[in-house]
Structures are given as structure tokens and as C-alpha cells.
CSV table of C-alpha atoms and ligand atoms in Angstrom, one decimal:
chain,number,residue,atom,x,y,z
A,25,MET,CA,-56.6,103.9,55.1
A,26,ASN,CA,-53.9,104.0,52.5
A,27,THR,CA,-51.4,101.3,53.4
A,28,LEU,CA,-51.7,97.8,52.0
A,29,LEU,CA,-50.4,95.1,54.5
A,30,LEU,CA,-49.4,91.8,53.1
A,31,HIS,CA,-48.6,88.7,55.1
A,32,CYS,CA,-46.1,86.1,53.8
A,33,ARG,CA,-43.8,83.3,54.7
A,34,PRO,CA,-40.9,84.6,56.8
A,35,GLY,CA,-37.9,85.2,54.4
A,36,PHE,CA,-40.1,86.1,51.4
A,37,GLU,CA,-40.7,89.8,52.2
A,38,GLY,CA,-38.5,90.9,49.3
A,39,GLU,CA,-40.6,88.8,46.9
A,40,VAL,CA,-43.8,90.3,48.2
A,41,CYS,CA,-42.4,93.9,47.8
A,42,ALA,CA,-41.3,93.1,44.2
A,43,GLU,CA,-44.6,91.5,43.3
A,44,ILE,CA,-46.9,94.2,44.8
A,45,SER,CA,-44.8,97.0,43.3
A,46,ASP,CA,-45.2,95.3,39.9
A,47,GLN,CA,-48.9,95.1,40.2
A,48,ALA,CA,-49.2,98.7,41.5
A,49,ALA,CA,-47.2,99.9,38.5
A,50,ARG,CA,-49.5,97.9,36.2
A,51,LEU,CA,-52.5,99.7,37.7
A,52,GLY,CA,-50.9,103.1,37.9
A,53,VAL,CA,-51.1,103.2,41.7
A,54,ALA,CA,-48.2,105.4,43.0
A,55,GLY,CA,-46.5,104.2,46.2
A,56,TYR,CA,-43.6,102.3,47.6
A,57,ALA,CA,-43.1,98.9,49.3
A,58,LYS,CA,-41.1,98.2,52.4
A,59,ALA,CA,-40.4,95.3,54.7
A,60,LYS,CA,-38.1,94.1,57.4
A,61,PRO,CA,-36.3,90.8,56.7
A,62,ASN,CA,-38.0,87.8,58.4
A,63,SER,CA,-40.9,89.9,59.7
A,64,ALA,CA,-43.4,87.7,57.7
A,65,HIS,CA,-45.0,90.8,56.2
A,66,ALA,CA,-44.5,93.8,53.9
A,67,GLU,CA,-46.3,97.1,53.4
A,68,PHE,CA,-47.2,99.0,50.3
A,69,THR,CA,-47.8,102.7,51.1
A,70,CYS,CA,-49.9,104.4,48.5
A,71,LEU,CA,-49.2,108.1,47.8
A,72,GLU,CA,-52.6,109.1,46.6
A,73,PRO,CA,-56.0,109.0,48.3
A,74,GLY,CA,-57.9,105.8,47.6
A,75,GLY,CA,-54.7,104.1,46.2
A,76,ALA,CA,-54.9,101.0,48.3
A,77,GLU,CA,-58.5,100.5,47.5
A,78,ARG,CA,-57.9,100.9,43.8
A,79,LEU,CA,-55.0,98.4,44.0
A,80,MET,CA,-57.2,95.8,45.6
A,81,GLN,CA,-60.0,96.4,43.2
A,82,GLY,CA,-57.7,95.9,40.2
A,83,GLN,CA,-56.0,92.8,41.5
A,84,ARG,CA,-57.4,89.3,42.4
A,85,PHE,CA,-55.8,88.2,45.6
A,86,ASN,CA,-55.6,84.6,44.4
A,87,ARG,CA,-53.5,85.7,41.5
A,88,LEU,CA,-50.7,87.0,43.7
A,89,ILE,CA,-48.0,84.4,44.2
A,90,PHE,CA,-46.2,85.3,47.5
A,91,PRO,CA,-48.7,87.1,49.7
A,92,ARG,CA,-50.7,84.9,52.1
A,93,GLN,CA,-53.1,87.6,53.1
A,94,TRP,CA,-53.7,91.3,52.5
A,95,ALA,CA,-55.7,94.2,54.0
A,96,ARG,CA,-55.8,98.0,53.5
A,97,GLY,CA,-55.8,100.2,56.5
A,98,ASP,CA,-53.6,101.9,59.0
A,99,TYR,CA,-51.7,101.1,62.2
A,100,LEU,CA,-53.2,102.1,65.5
A,101,GLN,CA,-51.5,102.3,68.9
A,102,LEU,CA,-53.4,100.7,71.7
A,103,PRO,CA,-53.4,101.4,75.4
A,104,GLU,CA,-52.7,98.6,77.9
A,105,THR,CA,-56.3,98.8,79.2
A,106,ASP,CA,-59.6,99.5,77.5
A,107,ARG,CA,-58.3,98.7,74.0
A,108,ILE,CA,-61.8,98.2,72.8
A,109,SER,CA,-62.9,101.9,73.3
A,110,VAL,CA,-59.8,103.1,71.3
A,111,LEU,CA,-60.6,100.5,68.5
A,112,LEU,CA,-64.2,101.6,68.4
A,113,GLN,CA,-63.3,105.2,68.1
A,114,ALA,CA,-60.8,104.5,65.2
A,115,LEU,CA,-63.3,102.3,63.4
A,116,ALA,CA,-65.9,105.1,63.2
A,117,SER,CA,-64.2,106.1,60.0
A,118,TYR,CA,-64.4,102.6,58.5
A,119,PRO,CA,-67.4,101.1,56.8
A,120,VAL,CA,-69.6,98.7,58.7
A,121,CYS,CA,-68.0,95.2,58.2
A,122,GLY,CA,-69.6,91.9,57.6
A,123,SER,CA,-67.1,89.6,59.4
A,124,LEU,CA,-64.1,89.8,61.7
A,125,TRP,CA,-60.8,88.0,61.7
A,126,LEU,CA,-58.0,88.6,64.3
A,127,GLU,CA,-54.6,87.8,62.8
A,128,VAL,CA,-50.9,87.8,63.7
A,129,PHE,CA,-47.8,87.4,61.6
A,130,ASP,CA,-46.2,84.0,61.1
A,131,THR,CA,-43.3,84.7,63.5
A,132,ASN,CA,-42.4,83.5,67.0
A,133,ASP,CA,-43.8,86.8,68.4
A,134,GLY,CA,-46.9,86.3,66.4
A,135,LYS,CA,-47.4,82.8,67.8
A,136,GLU,CA,-47.1,84.2,71.3
A,137,LEU,CA,-49.7,86.9,70.5
A,138,SER,CA,-52.3,84.4,69.2
A,139,ASN,CA,-53.3,83.5,72.8
A,140,PHE,CA,-54.0,87.2,73.4
A,141,CYS,CA,-56.1,87.3,70.2
A,142,LYS,CA,-58.1,84.3,71.3
A,143,LYS,CA,-59.0,85.9,74.6
A,144,PHE,CA,-59.7,89.3,73.0
A,145,GLU,CA,-61.8,88.2,70.1
A,146,GLY,CA,-65.0,87.4,72.1
A,147,PRO,CA,-65.4,90.7,74.0
A,148,LEU,CA,-64.3,92.7,70.9
A,149,ARG,CA,-66.8,91.0,68.7
A,150,LYS,CA,-69.6,91.7,71.2
A,151,ALA,CA,-68.6,95.4,71.5
A,152,LEU,CA,-68.4,95.8,67.7
A,153,GLU,CA,-71.8,94.2,67.2
A,154,LYS,CA,-73.4,96.4,69.9
A,155,ALA,CA,-71.9,99.5,68.3
A,156,GLY,CA,-73.3,98.5,64.9
A,157,ARG,CA,-69.8,98.3,63.4
A,158,LEU,CA,-70.1,94.6,62.7
A,159,VAL,CA,-73.2,92.9,61.2
A,160,GLU,CA,-73.1,89.3,59.9
A,161,ASP,CA,-73.2,89.8,56.1
A,162,ALA,CA,-70.9,88.0,53.6
A,163,SER,CA,-71.3,90.8,51.0
A,164,LYS,CA,-69.8,93.4,53.3
A,165,PRO,CA,-66.0,93.8,53.7
A,166,ARG,CA,-64.2,91.8,56.3
A,167,LEU,CA,-62.5,93.5,59.2
A,168,LEU,CA,-58.9,92.2,59.5
A,169,LEU,CA,-57.1,93.1,62.7
A,170,THR,CA,-53.5,92.1,62.6
A,171,PHE,CA,-51.8,92.4,66.0
A,172,LYS,CA,-48.1,93.3,65.9
A,173,SER,CA,-48.1,93.4,69.7
A,174,GLY,CA,-50.7,94.0,72.5
A,175,ARG,CA,-50.1,97.7,71.9
A,176,GLU,CA,-50.1,97.9,68.1
A,177,VAL,CA,-52.6,96.7,65.6
A,178,PHE,CA,-53.1,97.1,61.9
A,179,LEU,CA,-56.7,98.0,61.4
A,180,GLY,CA,-57.4,96.6,58.0
A,181,MET,CA,-60.2,95.5,55.7
A,182,ALA,CA,-60.6,93.5,52.5
A,183,GLU,CA,-63.5,92.4,50.4
A,184,ALA,CA,-64.5,88.9,51.7
A,185,ASP,CA,-64.4,87.5,48.1
A,186,ASN,CA,-61.0,89.0,47.3
A,187,GLN,CA,-58.6,87.9,50.1
A,188,ALA,CA,-57.1,84.8,51.6
A,189,PRO,CA,-59.6,81.9,52.0
A,190,TRP,CA,-58.3,81.2,55.6
A,191,PRO,CA,-57.2,83.6,58.4
A,192,MET,CA,-53.6,84.5,57.8
A,193,GLY,CA,-53.7,82.4,54.7
A,194,ILE,CA,-53.2,79.3,56.8
A,195,PRO,CA,-55.5,76.3,56.2
A,196,ARG,CA,-56.1,74.1,59.2
A,197,LEU,CA,-55.5,70.7,57.7
A,198,LYS,CA,-55.2,67.7,59.8
A,199,PHE,CA,-52.2,65.4,59.0
A,200,PRO,CA,-53.7,62.1,58.1
A,201,ARG,CA,-52.0,59.5,60.3
A,202,GLU,CA,-51.9,56.9,57.5
A,203,ALA,CA,-50.1,59.2,55.1
A,204,PRO,CA,-46.5,58.2,54.6
A,205,SER,CA,-45.0,61.8,54.7
A,206,ARG,CA,-45.9,65.3,55.8
A,207,SER,CA,-45.6,66.5,52.2
A,208,THR,CA,-49.1,65.1,51.7
A,209,LEU,CA,-50.4,68.4,53.1
A,210,LYS,CA,-48.8,70.3,50.2
A,211,LEU,CA,-51.0,68.5,47.7
A,212,GLU,CA,-54.1,68.6,49.9
A,213,GLU,CA,-53.7,72.4,50.3
A,214,ALA,CA,-53.1,72.8,46.6
A,215,TRP,CA,-56.5,71.2,45.9
A,216,HIS,CA,-58.2,73.3,48.5
A,217,PHE,CA,-56.6,76.4,47.0
A,218,PHE,CA,-56.9,75.8,43.3
A,219,ILE,CA,-60.0,73.7,43.0
A,220,PRO,CA,-63.4,75.0,44.2
A,221,ARG,CA,-64.9,72.5,46.6
A,222,GLU,CA,-68.0,72.0,44.6
A,223,GLN,CA,-65.9,70.8,41.7
A,224,TRP,CA,-63.9,68.1,43.6
A,225,ASP,CA,-66.3,65.3,42.7
A,226,ALA,CA,-65.9,66.0,39.0
A,227,ARG,CA,-62.3,66.9,38.9
A,228,LEU,CA,-60.9,64.6,41.5
A,229,SER,CA,-63.0,61.6,40.8
A,230,ASP,CA,-62.5,57.9,41.5
A,231,GLU,CA,-62.8,57.2,37.8
A,232,MET,CA,-59.6,59.1,37.1
A,233,THR,CA,-56.0,58.1,36.7
A,234,GLY,CA,-53.0,59.9,38.0
A,235,VAL,CA,-49.2,59.9,37.7
A,236,ASP,CA,-47.0,61.0,40.7
A,237,LEU,CA,-43.4,61.9,39.6
A,238,GLY,CA,-40.9,61.7,42.4
A,239,ALA,CA,-43.5,59.9,44.5
A,240,ALA,CA,-41.6,58.2,47.3
A,241,PRO,CA,-42.5,57.5,50.1
A,242,GLY,CA,-46.0,58.4,48.9
A,243,GLY,CA,-47.5,61.5,50.5
A,244,TRP,CA,-48.9,62.9,47.3
A,245,THR,CA,-49.8,59.4,45.9
A,246,TYR,CA,-51.7,59.0,49.2
A,247,GLN,CA,-53.9,62.0,48.3
A,248,LEU,CA,-54.6,60.6,44.8
A,249,VAL,CA,-55.4,57.2,46.2
A,250,ARG,CA,-57.7,58.8,48.8
A,251,ARG,CA,-59.7,60.2,46.0
A,252,GLY,CA,-60.0,56.6,44.6
A,253,MET,CA,-57.7,57.2,41.6
A,254,LEU,CA,-55.5,54.6,39.9
A,255,VAL,CA,-51.9,55.9,40.3
A,256,THR,CA,-48.6,55.3,38.6
A,257,ALA,CA,-45.9,56.3,41.1
A,258,ILE,CA,-42.5,57.1,39.6
A,259,ASP,CA,-39.5,57.0,41.9
A,260,ASN,CA,-36.3,54.9,42.4
A,261,GLY,CA,-37.0,55.1,46.1
A,262,PRO,CA,-39.4,52.8,48.0
A,263,MET,CA,-43.1,53.5,48.3
A,264,ALA,CA,-45.0,52.9,51.6
A,265,GLU,CA,-46.3,49.4,51.9
A,266,SER,CA,-49.7,50.7,53.0
A,267,LEU,CA,-50.1,52.4,49.7
A,268,MET,CA,-49.0,49.4,47.6
A,269,ASP,CA,-51.5,47.3,49.6
A,270,THR,CA,-54.4,49.4,48.3
A,271,GLY,CA,-54.0,47.7,44.9
A,272,LEU,CA,-54.4,51.2,43.3
A,273,VAL,CA,-50.7,52.0,42.9
A,274,THR,CA,-48.2,50.8,40.2
A,275,HIS,CA,-44.7,51.7,41.2
A,276,LEU,CA,-42.2,52.2,38.4
A,277,MET,CA,-38.5,52.8,39.1
A,278,VAL,CA,-37.7,55.0,36.1
A,279,ASP,CA,-36.7,58.6,35.5
A,280,GLY,CA,-39.6,61.0,36.0
A,281,PHE,CA,-38.2,63.4,33.5
A,282,THR,CA,-38.2,61.1,30.6
A,283,TRP,CA,-41.0,58.6,31.3
A,284,LYS,CA,-44.4,59.2,29.7
A,285,PRO,CA,-47.6,57.2,30.0
A,286,LYS,CA,-48.8,55.1,27.0
A,287,GLN,CA,-52.3,56.5,27.5
A,288,PRO,CA,-53.2,60.0,28.6
A,289,VAL,CA,-54.0,60.4,32.3
A,290,ASP,CA,-56.2,62.9,34.1
A,291,TRP,CA,-53.7,64.1,36.6
A,292,MET,CA,-49.9,64.5,36.8
A,293,VAL,CA,-48.3,65.7,40.0
A,294,CYS,CA,-44.6,66.3,40.6
A,295,ASP,CA,-42.6,67.0,43.8
A,296,ILE,CA,-39.1,66.3,42.5
A,297,VAL,CA,-36.3,68.5,43.8
A,298,GLU,CA,-34.9,69.9,40.6
A,299,LYS,CA,-34.1,73.1,38.9
A,300,PRO,CA,-37.5,74.9,38.4
A,301,ALA,CA,-36.8,75.6,34.7
A,302,ARG,CA,-36.5,71.9,34.1
A,303,THR,CA,-39.7,71.1,36.0
A,304,ALA,CA,-41.5,73.8,34.1
A,305,ALA,CA,-40.3,72.5,30.8
A,306,MET,CA,-41.4,69.0,31.8
A,307,VAL,CA,-45.0,70.1,32.7
A,308,GLU,CA,-45.2,72.1,29.5
A,309,GLU,CA,-44.5,68.8,27.7
A,310,TRP,CA,-47.1,66.9,29.7
A,311,ILE,CA,-49.9,69.3,29.3
A,312,GLY,CA,-48.9,70.5,25.8
A,313,GLY,CA,-48.4,67.0,24.5
A,314,GLY,CA,-51.8,65.9,25.9
A,315,HIS,CA,-50.3,63.4,28.4
A,316,CYS,CA,-52.5,64.8,31.2
A,317,ARG,CA,-55.4,67.3,31.6
A,318,GLU,CA,-54.4,68.8,35.0
A,319,ALA,CA,-51.2,69.1,36.9
A,320,VAL,CA,-49.8,70.2,40.2
A,321,VAL,CA,-46.1,70.8,40.3
A,322,ASN,CA,-43.8,72.2,42.9
A,323,LEU,CA,-41.2,74.6,41.7
A,324,LYS,CA,-38.2,74.7,44.1
A,325,LEU,CA,-36.6,78.1,44.5
A,326,PRO,CA,-33.2,78.0,46.0
A,327,MET,CA,-32.0,81.0,44.0
A,328,LYS,CA,-31.9,84.7,45.1
A,329,GLN,CA,-34.3,86.3,42.6
A,330,ARG,CA,-37.2,84.1,43.4
A,331,TYR,CA,-40.0,86.3,42.2
A,332,ALA,CA,-38.2,87.1,39.0
A,333,GLU,CA,-37.5,83.4,38.4
A,334,VAL,CA,-41.1,82.4,38.9
A,335,CYS,CA,-42.4,85.2,36.6
A,336,LYS,CA,-39.9,84.2,33.9
A,337,LEU,CA,-41.0,80.6,34.1
A,338,LEU,CA,-44.8,81.4,34.1
A,339,GLN,CA,-44.2,83.6,31.1
A,340,ARG,CA,-42.3,80.9,29.3
A,341,LEU,CA,-45.2,78.4,29.9
A,342,GLN,CA,-47.7,80.9,28.6
A,343,ASP,CA,-45.7,81.6,25.5
A,344,ALA,CA,-45.2,77.8,24.9
A,345,PHE,CA,-48.9,77.1,25.1
A,346,ALA,CA,-49.8,80.0,22.9
A,347,GLU,CA,-47.3,78.7,20.3
A,348,ARG,CA,-49.0,75.3,20.5
A,349,ARG,CA,-52.3,77.1,20.1
A,350,ILE,CA,-53.8,75.5,23.2
A,351,LYS,CA,-55.6,77.1,26.1
A,352,VAL,CA,-54.2,76.3,29.6
A,353,ALA,CA,-55.2,78.0,32.9
A,354,ILE,CA,-52.1,78.5,34.9
A,355,ALA,CA,-52.0,79.5,38.6
A,356,CYS,CA,-49.2,79.7,41.0
A,357,LYS,CA,-49.1,80.3,44.8
A,358,GLN,CA,-46.7,79.9,47.6
A,359,LEU,CA,-48.9,77.8,49.8
A,360,TYR,CA,-48.6,77.7,53.6
A,361,HIS,CA,-47.1,74.2,53.4
A,362,ASP,CA,-44.6,75.2,50.8
A,363,ARG,CA,-41.1,76.1,52.0
A,364,GLU,CA,-38.5,77.4,49.5
A,365,GLU,CA,-40.9,76.7,46.7
A,366,VAL,CA,-44.1,77.6,45.0
A,367,THR,CA,-46.9,75.4,43.7
A,368,CYS,CA,-48.2,75.6,40.2
A,369,HIS,CA,-51.6,74.3,39.0
A,370,LEU,CA,-52.2,73.9,35.3
A,371,ARG,CA,-55.4,72.8,33.6
A,372,ARG,CA,-56.0,72.3,29.9
A,373,LEU,CA,-59.2,74.1,28.9
B,556,SAM,C1,-39.5,65.6,48.0
B,556,SAM,S1,-39.4,63.9,47.6
B,556,SAM,C2,-41.1,63.6,47.2
B,556,SAM,C3,-42.0,63.4,48.4
B,556,SAM,C4,-43.4,62.9,48.0
B,556,SAM,N1,-44.1,63.9,47.2
B,556,SAM,C5,-44.2,62.6,49.2
B,556,SAM,O1,-45.2,63.2,49.5
B,556,SAM,O2,-43.9,61.6,49.9
B,556,SAM,C6,-38.7,63.9,46.0
B,556,SAM,C7,-38.6,62.5,45.4
B,556,SAM,O3,-38.2,62.7,44.0
B,556,SAM,C8,-37.4,61.5,43.7
B,556,SAM,N2,-36.7,61.9,42.5
B,556,SAM,C9,-35.6,62.7,42.3
B,556,SAM,N3,-35.2,62.8,41.0
B,556,SAM,C10,-36.1,61.9,40.3
B,556,SAM,C11,-36.3,61.6,39.0
B,556,SAM,N4,-35.5,62.1,38.0
B,556,SAM,N5,-37.3,60.8,38.6
B,556,SAM,C12,-38.1,60.3,39.6
B,556,SAM,N6,-38.0,60.6,40.9
B,556,SAM,C13,-37.0,61.4,41.2
B,556,SAM,C14,-36.5,61.3,44.9
B,556,SAM,O4,-36.1,59.9,44.9
B,556,SAM,C15,-37.5,61.6,46.1
B,556,SAM,O5,-38.2,60.4,46.5
């Protein structure tokens, strides 16, 4: 059980390899990362016993930027019939698990396999429960079976409180029909990921104010309005009439990189397509200058060294806040709804 399997957005396997290798080096876990391009996953093979477990213990999953899900374990070949017996036999060397997720990679092959998983899950769950390998208990590790095909599965596990919050790291969010653009799901996912649900009423309250930079046509503004906030939407482009009709939105046709509010606001969100260094400098000014308390900004990553670029910018932000002597919690994740980009959340403490 000494391989760490990491799911990701197809095309970001190199970023995952670089990131997990960095973290393994930090923790002194010997091993090597490998991945096939566009396979939507990478593997980190640990060279010493217990290495994968130590790596997971020393790293919070939520702090990883590019991986969508992770599990430690091994690959297992499956026969065409009676897969369950072979799985039960292999699981004899695994601890008893408290929950079960069947997963696939985010590729076309994976999508085809998800039908098989749906059919297989019920009988497998029953057999595991009957054999005492699965008992409902949130404090026990989760069994994560990632099917590569009907004949090969990664038999993995992860602590339920240190892994993706959703199977395969994919939240099932329903596109709200009234929202003016699909981008709306990016901000909604960001809130689900970065803000614990029990804090939503306090941190996303209808007594708050928000600014949306690069707002048109209004997918992100829609999310702020849905929480009852008064929003200033900055964009030269037109905002959806339905949002303007709410009376909660003021639309200003000015430059989002130079405009600042006269009074501090609670939230600033920004989805402008711009060089990530410029966006990072802008959010540093907003939070550092006290113009907002929390921010969600999208960093676009068209360059080659995407992991290195994100690390550099996060470090720059940390240094800048340290210099200003202010405490800011910074988190960054490539969310499921992100494409060639990552989402950063900043909160002044
Ligand atoms: C990706 S779109 C935003 C989509 C929006 N978040 C939504 O959910 O509907 C980027 C927007 O940024 C705007 N934009 C680009 N440069 C800008 C700038 N300097 N100031 C303000 N808006 C800008 C563009 O006009 C465009 O509407």
C-alpha cells in the first residue's frame, strides 16, 4: 500500500507530479512521481514502507493546489467474473473502512466506466458489509476504489477528514437557470470549498457588500446577489437585465484594476482574464489596503510552468502581507469548474 494516487484535471498531471514531489521532499518521504499526459491522474511511488501513509499524515489534502482527490494503495487486476471475491481477498490486508466511494478518472474512458461503477457499487457494498470489511463509521478511513477499466482497479484508502470533500473532487452543483453565465458555478464551488457550510450565514450574509471586478454578464454577481448582498459590478460590458432588476447591483463601467471603493466592502471577487501576477498584485492591494475583508480571485494560467508560477505568486502574497504586518489566510485550489486557472481565497484575520 505504498503508492499515492492523485486525480486531477486532464492536462495538469505535470503540475500534480511537481507539487507532490515538493511535499514529499518537505516531509522527507523518498519516492518518485509519474504520470501519462491527459490521463487525469498521477502516481507517487514511495520507496520506503509506510511512506504513502506518512506523506498523507503530514499533508492536509485541502492545501494541495492541483490534486482533486488522493488515496494510498495499490493496483489490482480483476477477472471478468466474480470480481468481488478477488477484491475481498485483496482487502484482507487493509484496515476495516468506514465508508466506500467508487471513482473513475476524469477522461472519456472514465465517463464510460461510471455506468459500470453504478451497477457494481450495490453488490460490492453488500459483500463488504457482510464480510465485515465495511462498517458505517465516519472516524474510520474511506475505501476509495478507482476503476481504470473493468479489469483494473486502484484499491486505495484515505482518512475521511483528509481528502476531497466530494467523490473524485467533483461537486454536484446544479446550474441555476436564472444565472447569466456558467461561470457562476466557479464562485459557488469556491464558497463550498473554502468556507465551511456552518459559517455561510456569518460570512456570506445579506448585511454585506461586495465588489465584482470583471463582472459581465453577471454569473459571479448573481452568487453575491443570491446571498442578499449589495454589489458593485465593474465591467465595460453589459450586465444581465435580470440582475439589474433586483435593485441590489450598481454597474460601473470603469477599469477594475484601478478602481477602489470609497468605503471598505466585505467581499471582492475577480474573474478578469489577465496576467496572474497582475491579478495577485491587485488582490494584495485590496486586502492589504483594507478595501475588503475576504476575496476570491481567479488566476489564469496560460503559461507552461503553472505550478511554479502559482507558488511564486502565493509566496509573493505571503511576503507582502508579512511586510505590511497583517495576518491573511491564503488558500488556493484548482477547482472542478476551473479550466486553465486556479482559484485563490484570501481572508484578513
Ligand atoms: C471571464 S469574464 C467574467 C465572467 C463573469 N465572472 C461571469 O460570471 O459572468 C471577464 C470579464 O472581465 C472584463 N474585463 C476585462 N478587463 C477588465 C478590466 N480591466 N476592468 C474591468 N473588467 C474587465 C471583461 O469585459 C469580461 O466581461
